[in-house]
């Protein structure tokens, strides 16, 4: 779905009141619905939402297949205004695989003028015996931030490998008290701030295997360009590839 202005993924009630002249289904049987759900998995169960203003996710997006398969991919884009997974509501994203299959890929992208706030969890875990997915969060606004205020989980479930978490913003990348990044066996984390800092220090919820960090913040900008990351288990500072495909 592509909208020309701001958009909220929420709940739509069954508000129709008319009856069928032939005795068939009434208008009131259409709805209610909350959030976005697909069950086909892989590309057949993918979700793409674009908004021309602030994109707010108040209700859950779920693409876990109904039978064995890879979770459906989820792409959320705001051409301006930012993206918020609302902490006070149910705006989670779940692309967990079914059976020995990987979690679906997730791409959250703000193009201009706004911040990305992940107030609810993003879960791209493998199904039983499956590997984790890839979660990419990109804020292309030069002053735009990424706030990881809930857990991003790309863990495997007994098979395959953990996935990757890739974060890039024009300004600060930070973590709230309930934030975290998980993929402890083989999971990879990339965090790159073009004009700010990287501060991911909620130690208890940070469990990655390999990480790489960068800031391009200059002395002339007067912004803080530090990198701080605290992990709860063993960690390798290594190389993290650009594995997103969406």
CSV table of C-alpha atoms in Angstrom, one decimal:
chain,number,residue,atom,x,y,z
A,1,UNK,CA,0.0,0.0,0.0
A,2,UNK,CA,1.3,3.4,-0.9
A,3,UNK,CA,-0.2,6.6,0.7
A,4,UNK,CA,0.4,10.2,-0.4
A,5,UNK,CA,0.4,11.6,3.2
A,6,UNK,CA,1.0,10.4,6.7
A,7,UNK,CA,-0.4,7.0,7.7
A,8,UNK,CA,-1.1,5.0,10.8
A,9,UNK,CA,-1.3,1.2,10.7
A,10,UNK,CA,-4.0,0.7,13.3
A,11,UNK,CA,-7.5,-0.8,13.7
A,12,UNK,CA,-10.4,-0.3,11.4
A,13,UNK,CA,-13.9,-1.2,12.7
A,14,UNK,CA,-16.8,-2.8,10.9
A,15,UNK,CA,-18.9,0.3,10.5
A,16,UNK,CA,-21.2,-0.8,7.6
A,17,UNK,CA,-24.9,-0.9,8.6
A,18,UNK,CA,-26.6,-2.0,5.4
A,19,UNK,CA,-28.2,-5.4,4.8
A,20,UNK,CA,-28.1,-7.5,1.6
A,21,UNK,CA,-31.4,-7.2,-0.3
A,22,UNK,CA,-31.0,-10.9,-1.3
A,23,UNK,CA,-30.4,-12.1,2.2
A,24,UNK,CA,-26.6,-12.5,1.8
A,25,UNK,CA,-23.9,-11.1,4.0
A,26,UNK,CA,-24.5,-7.7,5.6
A,27,UNK,CA,-22.1,-4.8,5.3
A,28,UNK,CA,-21.3,-5.3,9.0
A,29,UNK,CA,-19.5,-8.5,8.2
A,30,UNK,CA,-16.6,-6.6,6.6
A,31,UNK,CA,-14.2,-6.0,9.5
A,32,UNK,CA,-12.9,-5.3,12.0
A,33,UNK,CA,-9.2,-5.6,11.2
A,34,UNK,CA,-6.0,-4.6,13.1
A,35,UNK,CA,-2.5,-4.2,11.7
A,36,UNK,CA,-1.3,-6.2,8.8
A,37,UNK,CA,-1.2,-10.0,8.6
A,38,UNK,CA,0.0,-12.4,5.8
A,39,UNK,CA,0.5,-16.2,6.1
A,40,UNK,CA,1.8,-17.2,2.7
A,41,UNK,CA,5.5,-16.6,3.6
A,42,UNK,CA,8.4,-15.7,1.2
A,43,UNK,CA,7.6,-13.2,-1.5
A,44,UNK,CA,4.0,-14.2,-1.6
A,45,UNK,CA,3.6,-13.0,1.9
A,46,UNK,CA,5.6,-9.8,1.7
A,47,UNK,CA,4.4,-6.5,3.0
A,48,UNK,CA,5.3,-3.1,1.5
A,49,UNK,CA,4.0,0.1,3.0
A,50,UNK,CA,5.0,3.6,1.8
A,51,UNK,CA,3.8,6.9,3.4
A,52,UNK,CA,4.2,10.5,2.2
A,53,UNK,CA,4.4,11.7,5.8
A,54,UNK,CA,4.9,10.2,9.3
A,55,UNK,CA,4.4,6.4,9.2
A,56,UNK,CA,3.0,5.2,12.6
A,57,UNK,CA,2.7,1.5,13.4
A,58,UNK,CA,0.2,1.2,16.2
A,59,UNK,CA,-0.9,-2.4,15.5
A,60,UNK,CA,1.2,-5.5,14.8
A,61,UNK,CA,2.6,-6.5,11.4
A,62,UNK,CA,3.0,-10.3,11.2
A,63,UNK,CA,4.2,-12.4,8.2
A,64,UNK,CA,4.9,-15.7,9.8
A,65,UNK,CA,3.8,-18.4,7.3
A,66,UNK,CA,0.9,-20.7,8.2
A,67,UNK,CA,2.9,-23.7,7.0
A,68,UNK,CA,6.6,-24.4,6.8
A,69,UNK,CA,8.4,-21.6,5.0
A,70,UNK,CA,10.5,-18.4,5.2
A,71,UNK,CA,8.8,-15.5,6.8
A,72,UNK,CA,7.4,-12.8,4.5
A,73,UNK,CA,9.5,-9.7,4.0
A,74,UNK,CA,8.4,-6.3,5.4
A,75,UNK,CA,9.4,-3.0,3.9
A,76,UNK,CA,8.3,0.3,5.6
A,77,UNK,CA,9.1,3.6,4.0
A,78,UNK,CA,8.4,7.2,4.8
A,79,UNK,CA,9.4,9.6,2.1
A,80,UNK,CA,9.4,12.3,4.7
A,81,UNK,CA,8.3,12.6,8.4
A,82,UNK,CA,9.9,9.6,10.0
A,83,UNK,CA,8.7,6.2,11.2
A,84,UNK,CA,7.4,5.2,14.7
A,85,UNK,CA,6.6,1.8,16.1
A,86,UNK,CA,4.5,3.1,18.9
A,87,UNK,CA,5.6,1.9,22.4
A,88,UNK,CA,2.2,2.5,24.0
A,89,UNK,CA,0.3,0.3,21.5
A,90,UNK,CA,1.0,-3.0,19.7
A,91,UNK,CA,3.2,-2.0,16.8
A,92,UNK,CA,5.5,-5.0,16.7
A,93,UNK,CA,6.9,-6.4,13.5
A,94,UNK,CA,7.2,-10.3,13.4
A,95,UNK,CA,8.6,-12.2,10.4
A,96,UNK,CA,9.6,-15.4,12.2
A,97,UNK,CA,9.9,-18.4,9.9
A,98,UNK,CA,7.9,-21.6,10.2
A,99,UNK,CA,9.7,-24.9,10.6
A,100,UNK,CA,13.4,-25.1,9.6
A,101,UNK,CA,13.2,-21.8,7.7
A,102,UNK,CA,14.6,-18.3,8.2
A,103,UNK,CA,12.9,-15.2,9.5
A,104,UNK,CA,11.8,-12.8,6.8
A,105,UNK,CA,13.9,-9.7,5.9
A,106,UNK,CA,12.8,-6.3,7.4
A,107,UNK,CA,13.7,-2.9,5.9
A,108,UNK,CA,12.7,0.3,7.7
A,109,UNK,CA,13.6,3.4,5.7
A,110,UNK,CA,13.0,7.1,6.3
A,111,UNK,CA,14.0,9.1,3.2
A,112,UNK,CA,13.9,12.7,4.5
A,113,UNK,CA,13.1,15.0,7.4
A,114,UNK,CA,12.2,12.8,10.4
A,115,UNK,CA,13.3,10.3,13.0
A,116,UNK,CA,12.9,6.5,13.3
A,117,UNK,CA,11.7,5.4,16.7
A,118,UNK,CA,11.5,1.6,17.3
A,119,UNK,CA,9.3,1.5,20.3
A,120,UNK,CA,8.2,-2.1,19.8
A,121,UNK,CA,10.1,-5.2,19.0
A,122,UNK,CA,11.2,-6.4,15.6
A,123,UNK,CA,11.4,-10.2,15.6
A,124,UNK,CA,13.0,-11.9,12.5
A,125,UNK,CA,13.8,-15.2,14.2
A,126,UNK,CA,14.2,-18.5,12.5
A,127,UNK,CA,11.5,-21.2,12.9
A,128,UNK,CA,12.3,-24.4,14.7
A,129,UNK,CA,15.6,-25.4,13.1
A,130,UNK,CA,15.8,-22.2,11.0
A,131,UNK,CA,18.2,-19.2,10.9
A,132,UNK,CA,17.6,-15.6,11.7
A,133,UNK,CA,16.7,-12.9,9.2
A,134,UNK,CA,18.1,-9.6,8.2
A,135,UNK,CA,16.9,-6.3,9.7
A,136,UNK,CA,18.0,-3.0,8.1
A,137,UNK,CA,17.1,0.4,9.5
A,138,UNK,CA,18.1,3.4,7.4
A,139,UNK,CA,17.4,7.0,8.2
A,140,UNK,CA,18.7,9.1,5.2
A,141,UNK,CA,17.7,12.4,6.7
A,142,UNK,CA,21.0,14.2,7.5
A,143,UNK,CA,19.7,15.2,10.9
A,144,UNK,CA,17.6,12.1,11.4
A,145,UNK,CA,18.1,9.7,14.3
A,146,UNK,CA,17.4,6.0,15.1
A,147,UNK,CA,16.1,5.1,18.5
A,148,UNK,CA,16.2,1.4,19.3
A,149,UNK,CA,13.7,1.4,22.2
A,150,UNK,CA,12.7,-2.2,22.0
A,151,UNK,CA,14.6,-5.4,21.1
A,152,UNK,CA,15.5,-6.4,17.5
A,153,UNK,CA,15.9,-10.2,17.5
A,154,UNK,CA,17.5,-12.1,14.6
A,155,UNK,CA,18.3,-15.3,16.4
A,156,UNK,CA,18.3,-18.7,14.9
A,157,UNK,CA,16.2,-21.5,16.5
A,158,UNK,CA,18.4,-24.5,16.7
A,159,UNK,CA,19.5,-24.5,13.1
A,160,UNK,CA,21.1,-22.3,10.4
A,161,UNK,CA,22.8,-19.1,11.7
A,162,UNK,CA,21.8,-15.9,13.4
A,163,UNK,CA,20.9,-13.0,11.1
A,164,UNK,CA,22.2,-9.5,10.8
A,165,UNK,CA,21.1,-6.1,12.2
A,166,UNK,CA,22.2,-3.1,10.1
A,167,UNK,CA,21.6,0.5,11.4
A,168,UNK,CA,22.6,3.7,9.6
A,169,UNK,CA,21.5,7.3,10.3
A,170,UNK,CA,22.4,10.8,9.5
A,171,UNK,CA,22.6,11.6,13.2
A,172,UNK,CA,22.5,9.7,16.5
A,173,UNK,CA,21.8,6.0,16.9
A,174,UNK,CA,20.8,5.3,20.5
A,175,UNK,CA,19.1,2.7,22.6
A,176,UNK,CA,16.5,3.1,25.3
A,177,UNK,CA,16.2,1.1,28.6
A,178,UNK,CA,14.2,-1.6,26.9
A,179,UNK,CA,16.1,-1.6,23.7
A,180,UNK,CA,18.4,-4.3,22.5
A,181,UNK,CA,20.0,-6.3,19.6
A,182,UNK,CA,20.0,-10.1,19.7
A,183,UNK,CA,21.8,-12.7,17.7
A,184,UNK,CA,24.3,-14.2,20.0
A,185,UNK,CA,25.7,-17.2,18.2
A,186,UNK,CA,26.7,-15.8,14.8
A,187,UNK,CA,24.7,-12.6,14.6
A,188,UNK,CA,26.2,-9.5,13.1
A,189,UNK,CA,25.6,-5.9,14.0
A,190,UNK,CA,26.5,-2.8,12.0
A,191,UNK,CA,25.9,0.7,13.3
A,192,UNK,CA,27.0,3.7,11.3
A,193,UNK,CA,26.2,7.4,12.1
A,194,UNK,CA,27.2,9.9,9.4
A,195,UNK,CA,26.9,13.0,11.6
A,196,UNK,CA,26.3,11.9,15.2
A,197,UNK,CA,27.1,9.2,17.8
A,198,UNK,CA,26.5,5.5,18.3
A,199,UNK,CA,25.3,4.8,21.8
A,200,UNK,CA,24.0,1.3,22.3
A,201,UNK,CA,24.6,0.5,26.0
A,202,UNK,CA,21.7,-1.4,27.3
A,203,UNK,CA,24.0,-4.3,28.2
A,204,UNK,CA,21.5,-6.9,29.3
A,205,UNK,CA,19.6,-6.9,26.0
A,206,UNK,CA,22.7,-6.7,23.7
A,207,UNK,CA,23.8,-10.1,22.6
A,208,UNK,CA,25.6,-10.2,19.3
A,209,UNK,CA,28.6,-12.2,18.0
A,210,UNK,CA,30.3,-9.8,15.6
A,211,UNK,CA,30.0,-6.0,15.3
A,212,UNK,CA,31.4,-3.1,13.3
A,213,UNK,CA,30.8,0.6,14.0
A,214,UNK,CA,31.6,3.9,12.3
A,215,UNK,CA,30.9,7.7,12.7
A,216,UNK,CA,31.9,10.3,10.2
A,217,UNK,CA,31.2,13.2,12.6
A,218,UNK,CA,33.9,15.9,12.1
A,219,UNK,CA,35.4,18.3,14.7
A,220,UNK,CA,33.9,21.2,12.8
A,221,UNK,CA,30.4,19.9,13.3
A,222,UNK,CA,30.7,20.2,17.1
A,223,UNK,CA,28.5,17.1,17.4
A,224,UNK,CA,29.4,14.1,19.5
A,225,UNK,CA,30.9,11.4,17.3
A,226,UNK,CA,31.7,8.8,19.9
A,227,UNK,CA,31.0,5.0,19.6
A,228,UNK,CA,29.7,3.2,22.7
A,229,UNK,CA,28.5,-0.4,22.6
A,230,UNK,CA,28.1,-2.8,25.5
A,231,UNK,CA,27.4,-6.5,25.0
A,232,UNK,CA,26.3,-9.0,27.5
A,233,UNK,CA,28.4,-11.9,26.1
A,234,UNK,CA,31.5,-12.5,24.0
A,235,UNK,CA,32.0,-10.1,21.0
A,236,UNK,CA,34.3,-9.9,18.0
A,237,UNK,CA,34.9,-6.5,16.3
A,238,UNK,CA,35.1,-7.6,12.7
A,239,UNK,CA,33.6,-7.1,9.3
A,240,UNK,CA,29.8,-6.9,8.7
A,241,UNK,CA,28.6,-7.2,5.1
A,242,UNK,CA,25.7,-5.3,3.5
A,243,UNK,CA,23.4,-8.3,3.3
A,244,UNK,CA,20.1,-6.5,2.9
A,245,UNK,CA,18.3,-7.3,-0.4
A,246,UNK,CA,15.1,-5.2,-0.2
